[in-house]
Short mmCIF file of C-alpha atoms and ligand atoms in Angstrom, two decimals:
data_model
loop_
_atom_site.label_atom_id
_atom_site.label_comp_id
_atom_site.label_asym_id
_atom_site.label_seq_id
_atom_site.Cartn_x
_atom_site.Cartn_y
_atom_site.Cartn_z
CA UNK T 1 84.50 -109.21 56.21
CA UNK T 2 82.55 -105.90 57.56
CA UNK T 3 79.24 -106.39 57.90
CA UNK T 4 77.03 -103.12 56.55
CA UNK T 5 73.55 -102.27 57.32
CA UNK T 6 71.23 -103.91 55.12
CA UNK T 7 69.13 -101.82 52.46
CA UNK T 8 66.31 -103.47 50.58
CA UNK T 9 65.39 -102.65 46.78
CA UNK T 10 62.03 -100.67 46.64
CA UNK T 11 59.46 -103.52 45.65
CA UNK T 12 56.32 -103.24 44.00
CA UNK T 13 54.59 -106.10 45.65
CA UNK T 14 51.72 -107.95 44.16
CA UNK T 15 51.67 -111.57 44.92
CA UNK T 16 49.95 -113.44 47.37
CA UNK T 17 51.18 -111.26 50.22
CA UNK T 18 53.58 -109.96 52.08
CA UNK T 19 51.63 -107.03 49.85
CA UNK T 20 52.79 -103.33 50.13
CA UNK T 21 52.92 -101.89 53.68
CA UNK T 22 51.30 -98.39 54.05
CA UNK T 23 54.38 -95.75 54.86
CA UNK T 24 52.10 -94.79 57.53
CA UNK T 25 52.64 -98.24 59.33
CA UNK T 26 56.25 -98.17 58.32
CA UNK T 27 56.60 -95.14 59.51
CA UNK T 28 54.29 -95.85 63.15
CA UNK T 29 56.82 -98.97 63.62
CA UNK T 30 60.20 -96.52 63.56
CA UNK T 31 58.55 -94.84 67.15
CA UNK T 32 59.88 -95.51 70.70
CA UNK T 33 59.37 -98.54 72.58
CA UNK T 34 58.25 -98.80 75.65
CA UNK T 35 57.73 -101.65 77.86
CA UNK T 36 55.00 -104.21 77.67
CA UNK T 37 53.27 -103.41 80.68
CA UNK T 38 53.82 -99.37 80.71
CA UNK T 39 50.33 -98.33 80.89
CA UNK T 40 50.72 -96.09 77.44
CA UNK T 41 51.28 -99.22 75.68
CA UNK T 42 48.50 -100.93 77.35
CA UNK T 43 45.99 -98.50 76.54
CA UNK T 44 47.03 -98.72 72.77
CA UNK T 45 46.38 -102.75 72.90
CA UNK T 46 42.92 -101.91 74.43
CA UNK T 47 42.83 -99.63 71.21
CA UNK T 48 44.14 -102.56 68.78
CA UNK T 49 41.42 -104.91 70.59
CA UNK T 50 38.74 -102.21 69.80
CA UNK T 51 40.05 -101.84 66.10
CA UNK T 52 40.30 -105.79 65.40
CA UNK T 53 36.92 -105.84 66.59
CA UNK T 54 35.52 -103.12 64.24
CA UNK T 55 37.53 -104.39 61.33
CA UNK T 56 36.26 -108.10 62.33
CA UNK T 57 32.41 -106.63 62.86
CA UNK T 58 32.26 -108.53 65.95
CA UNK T 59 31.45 -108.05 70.13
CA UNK T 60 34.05 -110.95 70.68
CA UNK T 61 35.39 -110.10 73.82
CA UNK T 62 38.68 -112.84 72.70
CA UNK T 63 39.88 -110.35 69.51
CA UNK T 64 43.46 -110.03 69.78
CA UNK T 65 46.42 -110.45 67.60
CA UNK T 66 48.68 -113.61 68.50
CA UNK T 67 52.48 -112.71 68.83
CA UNK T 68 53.36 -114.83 65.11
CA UNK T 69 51.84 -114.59 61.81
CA UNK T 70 49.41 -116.17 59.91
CA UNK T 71 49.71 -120.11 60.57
CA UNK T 72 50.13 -119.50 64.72
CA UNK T 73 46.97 -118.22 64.40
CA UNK T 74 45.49 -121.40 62.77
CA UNK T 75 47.54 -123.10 64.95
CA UNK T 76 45.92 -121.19 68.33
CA UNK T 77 42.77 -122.24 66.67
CA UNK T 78 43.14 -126.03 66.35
CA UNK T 79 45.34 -126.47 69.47
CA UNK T 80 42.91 -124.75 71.11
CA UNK T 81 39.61 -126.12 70.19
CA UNK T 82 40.66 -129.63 69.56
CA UNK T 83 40.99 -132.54 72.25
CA UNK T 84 42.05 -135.38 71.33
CA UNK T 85 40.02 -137.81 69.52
CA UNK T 86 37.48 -134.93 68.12
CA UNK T 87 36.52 -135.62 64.87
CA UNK T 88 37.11 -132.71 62.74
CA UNK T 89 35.69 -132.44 59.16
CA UNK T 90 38.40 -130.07 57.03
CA UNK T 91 36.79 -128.63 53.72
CA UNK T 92 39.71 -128.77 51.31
CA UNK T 93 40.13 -126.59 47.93
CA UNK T 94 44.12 -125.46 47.99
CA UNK T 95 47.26 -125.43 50.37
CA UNK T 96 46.00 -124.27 53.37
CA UNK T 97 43.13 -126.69 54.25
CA UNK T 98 46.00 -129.14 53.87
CA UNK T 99 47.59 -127.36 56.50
CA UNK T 100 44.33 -127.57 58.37
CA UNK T 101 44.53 -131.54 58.26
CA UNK T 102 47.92 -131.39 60.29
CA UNK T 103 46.72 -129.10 62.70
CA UNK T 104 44.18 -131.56 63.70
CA UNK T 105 46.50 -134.46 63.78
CA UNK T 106 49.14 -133.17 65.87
CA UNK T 107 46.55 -132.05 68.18
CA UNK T 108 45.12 -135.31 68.58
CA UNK T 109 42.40 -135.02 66.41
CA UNK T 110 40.94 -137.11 63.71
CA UNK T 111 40.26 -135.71 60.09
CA UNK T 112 37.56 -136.09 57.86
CA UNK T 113 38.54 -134.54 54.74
CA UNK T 114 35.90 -132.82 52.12
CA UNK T 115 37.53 -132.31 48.67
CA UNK T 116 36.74 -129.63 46.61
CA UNK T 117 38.70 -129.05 43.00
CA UNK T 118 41.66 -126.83 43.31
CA UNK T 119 40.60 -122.62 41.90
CA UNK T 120 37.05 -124.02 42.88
CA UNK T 121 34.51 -122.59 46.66
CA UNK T 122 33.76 -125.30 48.92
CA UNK T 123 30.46 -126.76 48.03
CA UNK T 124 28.07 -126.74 50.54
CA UNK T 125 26.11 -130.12 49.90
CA UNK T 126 29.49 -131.99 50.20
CA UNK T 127 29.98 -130.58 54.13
CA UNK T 128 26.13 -131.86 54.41
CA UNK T 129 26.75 -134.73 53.27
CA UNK T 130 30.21 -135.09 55.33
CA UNK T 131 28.60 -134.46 58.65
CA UNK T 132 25.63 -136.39 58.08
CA UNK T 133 28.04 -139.56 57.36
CA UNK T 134 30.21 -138.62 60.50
CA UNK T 135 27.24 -137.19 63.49
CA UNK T 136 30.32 -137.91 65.99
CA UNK T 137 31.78 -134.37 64.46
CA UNK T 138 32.09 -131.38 66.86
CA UNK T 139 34.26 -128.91 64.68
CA UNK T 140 34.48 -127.80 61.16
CA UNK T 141 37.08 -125.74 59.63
CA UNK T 142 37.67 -124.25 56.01
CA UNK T 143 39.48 -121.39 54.52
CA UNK T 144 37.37 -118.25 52.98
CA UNK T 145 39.93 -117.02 50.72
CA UNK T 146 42.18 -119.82 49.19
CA UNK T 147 45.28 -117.41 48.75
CA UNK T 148 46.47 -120.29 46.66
CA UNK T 149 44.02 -120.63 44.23
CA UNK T 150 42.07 -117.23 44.07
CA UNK T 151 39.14 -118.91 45.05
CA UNK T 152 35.88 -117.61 47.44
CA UNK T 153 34.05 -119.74 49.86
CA UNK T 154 30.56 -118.74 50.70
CA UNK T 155 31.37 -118.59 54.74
CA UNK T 156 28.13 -117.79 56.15
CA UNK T 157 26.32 -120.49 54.45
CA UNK T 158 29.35 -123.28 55.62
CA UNK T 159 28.96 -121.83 59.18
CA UNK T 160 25.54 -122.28 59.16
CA UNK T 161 25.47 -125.82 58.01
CA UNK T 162 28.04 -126.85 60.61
CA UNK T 163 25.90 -125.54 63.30
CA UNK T 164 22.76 -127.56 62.43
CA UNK T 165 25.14 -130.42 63.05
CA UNK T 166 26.12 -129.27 66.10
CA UNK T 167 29.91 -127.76 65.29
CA UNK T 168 31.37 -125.16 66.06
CA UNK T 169 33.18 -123.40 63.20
CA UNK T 170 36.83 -122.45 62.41
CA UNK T 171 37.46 -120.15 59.44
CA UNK T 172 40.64 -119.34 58.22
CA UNK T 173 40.35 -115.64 57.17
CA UNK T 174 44.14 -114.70 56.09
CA UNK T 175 43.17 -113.52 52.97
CA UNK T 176 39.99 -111.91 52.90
CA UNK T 177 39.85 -109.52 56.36
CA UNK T 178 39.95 -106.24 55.08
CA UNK T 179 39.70 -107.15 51.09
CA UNK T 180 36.37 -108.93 50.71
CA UNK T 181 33.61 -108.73 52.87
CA UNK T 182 33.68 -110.48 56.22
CA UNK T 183 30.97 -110.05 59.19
CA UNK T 184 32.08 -112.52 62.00
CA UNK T 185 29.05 -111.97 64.01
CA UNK T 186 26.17 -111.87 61.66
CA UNK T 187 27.79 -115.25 60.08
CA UNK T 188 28.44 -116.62 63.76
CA UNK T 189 31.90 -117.70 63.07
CA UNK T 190 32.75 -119.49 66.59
CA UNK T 191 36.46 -119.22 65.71
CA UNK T 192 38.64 -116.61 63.02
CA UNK T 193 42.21 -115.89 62.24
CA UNK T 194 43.85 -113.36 59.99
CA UNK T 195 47.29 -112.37 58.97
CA UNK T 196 48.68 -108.67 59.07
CA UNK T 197 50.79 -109.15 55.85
CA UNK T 198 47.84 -109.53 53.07
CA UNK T 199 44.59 -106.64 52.73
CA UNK T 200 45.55 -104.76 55.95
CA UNK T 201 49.17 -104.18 54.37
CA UNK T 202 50.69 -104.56 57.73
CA UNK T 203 54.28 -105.93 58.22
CA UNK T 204 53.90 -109.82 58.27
CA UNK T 205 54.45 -111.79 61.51
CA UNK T 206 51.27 -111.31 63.76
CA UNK T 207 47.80 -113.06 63.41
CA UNK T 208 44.70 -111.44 64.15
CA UNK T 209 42.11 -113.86 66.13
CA UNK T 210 38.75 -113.63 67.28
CA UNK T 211 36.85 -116.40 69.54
CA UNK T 212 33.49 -116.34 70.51
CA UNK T 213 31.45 -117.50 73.46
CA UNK T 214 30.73 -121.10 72.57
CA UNK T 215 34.62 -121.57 71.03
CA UNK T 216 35.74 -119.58 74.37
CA UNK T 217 33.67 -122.13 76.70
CA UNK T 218 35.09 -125.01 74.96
CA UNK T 219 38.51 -124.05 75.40
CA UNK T 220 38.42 -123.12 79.32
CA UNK T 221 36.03 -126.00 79.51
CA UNK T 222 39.15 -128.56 78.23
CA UNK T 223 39.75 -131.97 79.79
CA UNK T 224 43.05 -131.78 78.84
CA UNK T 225 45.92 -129.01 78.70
CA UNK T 226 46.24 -127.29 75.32
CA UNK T 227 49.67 -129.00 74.14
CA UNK T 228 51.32 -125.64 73.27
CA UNK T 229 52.21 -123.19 76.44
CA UNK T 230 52.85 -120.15 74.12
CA UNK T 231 49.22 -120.33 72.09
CA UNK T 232 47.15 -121.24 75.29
CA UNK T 233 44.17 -119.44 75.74
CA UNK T 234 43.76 -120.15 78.69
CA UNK T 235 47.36 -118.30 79.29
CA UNK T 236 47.40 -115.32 77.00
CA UNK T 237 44.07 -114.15 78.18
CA UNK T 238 45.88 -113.09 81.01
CA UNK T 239 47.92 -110.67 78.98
CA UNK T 240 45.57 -109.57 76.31
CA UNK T 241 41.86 -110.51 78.69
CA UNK T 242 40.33 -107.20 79.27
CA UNK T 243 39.23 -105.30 82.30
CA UNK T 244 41.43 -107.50 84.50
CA UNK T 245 45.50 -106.65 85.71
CA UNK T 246 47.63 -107.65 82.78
CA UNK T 247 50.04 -110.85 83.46
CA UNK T 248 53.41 -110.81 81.94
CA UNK T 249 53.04 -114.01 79.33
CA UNK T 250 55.29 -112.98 76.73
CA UNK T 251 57.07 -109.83 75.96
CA UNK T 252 54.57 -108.77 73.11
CA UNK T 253 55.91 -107.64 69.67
CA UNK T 254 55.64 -103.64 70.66
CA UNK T 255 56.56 -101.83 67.67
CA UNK T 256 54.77 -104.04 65.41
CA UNK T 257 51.79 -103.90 67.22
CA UNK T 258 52.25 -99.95 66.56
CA UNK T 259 52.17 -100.89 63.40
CA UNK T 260 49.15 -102.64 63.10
CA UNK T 261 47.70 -100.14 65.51
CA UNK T 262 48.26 -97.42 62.47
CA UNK T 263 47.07 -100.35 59.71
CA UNK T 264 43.46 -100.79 61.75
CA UNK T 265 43.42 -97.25 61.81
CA UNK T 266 43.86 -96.83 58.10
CA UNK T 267 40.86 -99.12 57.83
CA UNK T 268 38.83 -97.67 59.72
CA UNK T 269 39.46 -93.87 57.99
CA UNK T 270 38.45 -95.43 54.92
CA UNK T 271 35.39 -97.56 56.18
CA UNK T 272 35.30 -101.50 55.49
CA UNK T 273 32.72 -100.86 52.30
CA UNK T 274 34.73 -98.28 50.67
CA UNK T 275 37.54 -100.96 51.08
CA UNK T 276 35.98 -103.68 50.07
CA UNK T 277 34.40 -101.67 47.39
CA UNK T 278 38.15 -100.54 45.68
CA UNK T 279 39.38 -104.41 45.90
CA UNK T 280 36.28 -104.90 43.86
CA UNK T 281 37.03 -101.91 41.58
CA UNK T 282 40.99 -102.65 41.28
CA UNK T 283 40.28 -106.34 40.35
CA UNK T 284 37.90 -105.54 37.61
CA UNK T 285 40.00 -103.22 35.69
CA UNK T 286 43.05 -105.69 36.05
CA UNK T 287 40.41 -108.57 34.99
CA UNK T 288 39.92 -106.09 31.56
CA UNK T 289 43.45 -105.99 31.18
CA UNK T 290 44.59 -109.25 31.52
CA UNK T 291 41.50 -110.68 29.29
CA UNK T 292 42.24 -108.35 26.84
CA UNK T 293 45.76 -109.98 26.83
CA UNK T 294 44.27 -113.26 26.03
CA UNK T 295 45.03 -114.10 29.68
CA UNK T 296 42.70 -116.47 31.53
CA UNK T 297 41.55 -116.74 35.23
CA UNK T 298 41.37 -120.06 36.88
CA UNK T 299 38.40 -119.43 38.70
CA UNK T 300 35.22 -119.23 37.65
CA UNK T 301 33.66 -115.51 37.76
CA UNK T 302 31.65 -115.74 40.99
CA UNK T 303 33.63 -117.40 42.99
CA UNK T 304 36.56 -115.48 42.57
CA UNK T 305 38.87 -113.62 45.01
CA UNK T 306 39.01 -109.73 44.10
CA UNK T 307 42.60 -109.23 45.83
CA UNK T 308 44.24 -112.51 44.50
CA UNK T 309 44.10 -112.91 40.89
CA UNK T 310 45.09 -116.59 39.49
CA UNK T 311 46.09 -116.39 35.84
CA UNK T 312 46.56 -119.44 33.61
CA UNK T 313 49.94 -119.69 32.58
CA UNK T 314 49.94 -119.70 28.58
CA UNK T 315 51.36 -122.86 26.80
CA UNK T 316 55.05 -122.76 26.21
CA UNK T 317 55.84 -119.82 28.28
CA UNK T 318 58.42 -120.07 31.01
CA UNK T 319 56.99 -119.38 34.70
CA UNK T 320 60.75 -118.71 36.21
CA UNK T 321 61.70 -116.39 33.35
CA UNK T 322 58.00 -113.96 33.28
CA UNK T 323 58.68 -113.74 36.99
CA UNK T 324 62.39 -113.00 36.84
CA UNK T 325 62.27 -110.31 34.18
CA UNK T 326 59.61 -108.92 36.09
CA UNK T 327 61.79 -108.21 39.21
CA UNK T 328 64.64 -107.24 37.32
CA UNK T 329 63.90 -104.78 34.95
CA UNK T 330 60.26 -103.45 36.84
CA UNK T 331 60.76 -104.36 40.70
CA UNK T 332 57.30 -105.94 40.49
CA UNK T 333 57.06 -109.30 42.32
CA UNK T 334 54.13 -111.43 41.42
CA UNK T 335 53.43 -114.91 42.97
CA UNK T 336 54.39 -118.29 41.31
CA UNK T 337 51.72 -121.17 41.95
CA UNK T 338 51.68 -123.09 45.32
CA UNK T 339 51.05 -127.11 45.57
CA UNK T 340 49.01 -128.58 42.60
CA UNK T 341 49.14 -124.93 40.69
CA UNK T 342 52.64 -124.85 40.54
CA UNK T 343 53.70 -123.92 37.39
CA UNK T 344 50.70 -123.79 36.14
CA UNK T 345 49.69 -119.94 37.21
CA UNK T 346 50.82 -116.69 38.06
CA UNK T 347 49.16 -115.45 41.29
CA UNK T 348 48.36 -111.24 40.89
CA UNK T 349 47.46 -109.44 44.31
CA UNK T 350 45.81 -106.39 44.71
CA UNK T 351 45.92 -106.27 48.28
CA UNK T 352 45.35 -103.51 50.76
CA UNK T 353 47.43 -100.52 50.40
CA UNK T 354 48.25 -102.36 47.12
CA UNK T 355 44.94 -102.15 45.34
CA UNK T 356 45.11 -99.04 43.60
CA UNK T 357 44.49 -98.09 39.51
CA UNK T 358 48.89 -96.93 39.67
CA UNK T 359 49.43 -101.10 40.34
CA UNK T 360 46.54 -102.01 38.31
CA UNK T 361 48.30 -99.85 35.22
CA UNK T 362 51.97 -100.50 36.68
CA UNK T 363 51.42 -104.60 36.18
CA UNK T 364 49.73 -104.78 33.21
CA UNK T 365 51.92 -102.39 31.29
CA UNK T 366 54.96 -104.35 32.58
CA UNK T 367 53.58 -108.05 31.80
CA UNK T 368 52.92 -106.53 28.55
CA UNK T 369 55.98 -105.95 27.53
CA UNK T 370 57.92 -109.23 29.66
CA UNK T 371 55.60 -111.34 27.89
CA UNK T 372 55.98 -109.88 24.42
CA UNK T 373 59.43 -110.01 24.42
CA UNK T 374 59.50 -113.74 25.24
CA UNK T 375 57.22 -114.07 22.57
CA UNK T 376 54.00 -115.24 24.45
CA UNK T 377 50.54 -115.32 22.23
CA UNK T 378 49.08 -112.74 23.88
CA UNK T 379 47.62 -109.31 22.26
CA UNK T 380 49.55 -105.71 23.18
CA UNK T 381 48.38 -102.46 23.29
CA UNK T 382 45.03 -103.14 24.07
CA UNK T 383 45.18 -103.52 27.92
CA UNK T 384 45.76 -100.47 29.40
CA UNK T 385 43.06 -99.07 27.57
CA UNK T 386 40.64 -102.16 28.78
CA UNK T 387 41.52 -101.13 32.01
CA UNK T 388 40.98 -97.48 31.99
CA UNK T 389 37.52 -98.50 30.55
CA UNK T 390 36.76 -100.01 33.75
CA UNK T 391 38.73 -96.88 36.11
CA UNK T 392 36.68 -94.40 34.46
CA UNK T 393 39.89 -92.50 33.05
CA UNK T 394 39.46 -90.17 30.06
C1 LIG H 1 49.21 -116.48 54.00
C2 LIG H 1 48.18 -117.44 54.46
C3 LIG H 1 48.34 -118.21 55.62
C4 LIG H 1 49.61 -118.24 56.42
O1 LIG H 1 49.98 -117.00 56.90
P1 LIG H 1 51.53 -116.77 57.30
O2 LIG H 1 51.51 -115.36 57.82
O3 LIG H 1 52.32 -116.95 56.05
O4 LIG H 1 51.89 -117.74 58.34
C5 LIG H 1 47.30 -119.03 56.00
N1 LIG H 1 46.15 -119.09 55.29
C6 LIG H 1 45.98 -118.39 54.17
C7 LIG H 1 44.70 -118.51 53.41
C8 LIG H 1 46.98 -117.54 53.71
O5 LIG H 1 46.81 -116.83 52.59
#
């Protein structure tokens, strides 16, 4: 057989991410590569440092982006900041605080779970309560946007309550960077990662992280060596450390940090409150539409994400088939439920690049019509107009 180069169907994404990547990064990631230690490229990582740092609103001088995507940069958190033994409390409301729990076991560490229900934020008086029952603590780690769910944690509060007990704090910020607002240093986070594949409408497959002094002293302060050799601190701040030479660690990803390079960038044109601003806009106009519909969110209203919207799936109507007429007749791909949700709802993003009144109209137009013609109970014609209600359009 003769293999042929491979061309892939132009997607509309909106599901829980990878979301739409900017042409502008696409088009960033088709430029020359150079080598990892030509000093060209190395002044554009000093540049990607700067930009993580402006999009994270934080000094940290340990912002980089780790060479994998989202989960190697929970993983270069936990490996990292847990010995073993630590007790770890793990806040818990979807998938990815169950994620959290493994990370701390195969580091060695011991688990305390704090369960929240599934589509709800993490309550703060249950994390009280949690590290008053275990004082031995020294970390605690939740997620700010459960990408599963839809659901909004209240960070700064969290962080703050784990430092009264003496923890440092590990937040799990795949989600929300660049989509909902996010201020690592006026919240003292001690520990962040991110994802390039969700609101900065990057290509997936690096991780944004950001450490700061207290997380950094416990990690070079470690009685023990961090079990992984590839997410080491200790090791990759050699490569990515500042003012010092640059090591060779790993041969980093060049042209996809080009691409983030161009993402950050993007950001940074439009400023972090007109972005977060739009997500906002963008999910309340889809909110009209859907309602309007007779469609119901799964979260309740102020604790909800503005770039993942979780729909209830109506009675009777088949998950597989929405979805599948969906991507065959409109190219739209929307996101099935994860874990416990599964089945249950359809996951809408409005992500980066992705959040714009064309999607907002583009999705609601084409669930209109898949679900009316397999005769779901839900209203048409009335939710374009709910949305333009909400867009201002005349
Ligand atoms: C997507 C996601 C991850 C994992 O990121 P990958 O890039 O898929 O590894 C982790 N946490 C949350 C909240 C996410 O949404």
């Amino acid at each position: 057989m003769a293999f042929r180069s491979f061309h892939p169907p132009q997607r509309v994404l909106m599901g829980p991410g990878p979301s739409d990547v900017s042409p502008r990064v696409l088009a960033a990631m088709a430029r020359p590569t150079l080598g990892h230690l030509d000093p060209v490229f190395i002044s554009m990582m000093d540049e990607v440092k700067a930009l993580l740092q402006a999009t994270f609103l934080t000094a940290n001088e340990l912002t980089m982006p780790v060479s994998a995507p989202g989960s190697a940069g929970m993983e270069t958190c936990f490996v990292n900041l847990v010995e073993p033994g630590d007790t770890v409390i793990v806040c818990q409301n979807g998938v990815f605080g169950g994620r959290m729990k493994e990370n701390v076991e195969r580091s060695g560490g011991i688990p305390v779970m704090v369960q929240d229900d599934w589509g709800r934020a993490v309550d703060p008086q249950k994390l009280e309560d949690a590290l008053t029952a275990h004082p031995e603590a020294s970390l605690v780690a939740f997620v700010h946007a459960e990408t599963s769910t839809g659901a909004q944690s209240d960070a700064g509060p969290l962080v703050r309550i784990a430092h009264a007990h003496g923890c440092l704090a590990i937040v799990d910020a795949v989600t929300s960077l660049g989509g909902t607002p996010l201020r690592v240093d006026d919240w003292e986070i001690d520990a962040i990662y991110s994802g390039t594949q969700k609101c900065l409408s990057c290509t997936p497959g690096l991780s944004p992280v950001s450490f700061g002094a207290k997380a950094r002293e416990k990690v070079t302060g470690r009685k023990s060596k961090v079990q992984s050799w590839f997410l080491d601190l200790n090791l990759v701040m050699g490569y990515w450390g500042g003012a010092t030479k640059r090591a060779y660690h790993h041969t980093a990803p060049i042209n996809a940090l080009y691409g983030l390079h161009e993402a950050l960038v993007i950001v940074q044109e439009e400023g972090l409150d007109a972005a977060w601003a739009r997500h906002q806009r963008n999910h309340l106009a889809l909110r009209a539409g859907l309602e309007a519909m007779g469609l119901r969110f799964v979260v309740p209203e102020r604790e909800r994400l503005p770039q993942l919207n979780a729909i209830a799936i109506p009675d009777g109507v088949d998950d597989a088939a929405v979805r599948g007429l969906l991507l065959a007749d409109y190219s739209l791909e929307i996101g099935a439920g994860l874990g416990a949700m599964a089945g249950k709802v359809w996951r809408i993003g409005l992500m980066g690049h992705g959040s714009n009144p064309r999607n907002v109209r583009y999705c609601l137009a084409a669930l209109e019509d898949v679900l009316g013609r397999v005769k779901a109970p839900v209203a048409r014609g009335v939710a374009l107009d709910a949305a333009n209600a909400v867009l201002g359009a005349a």
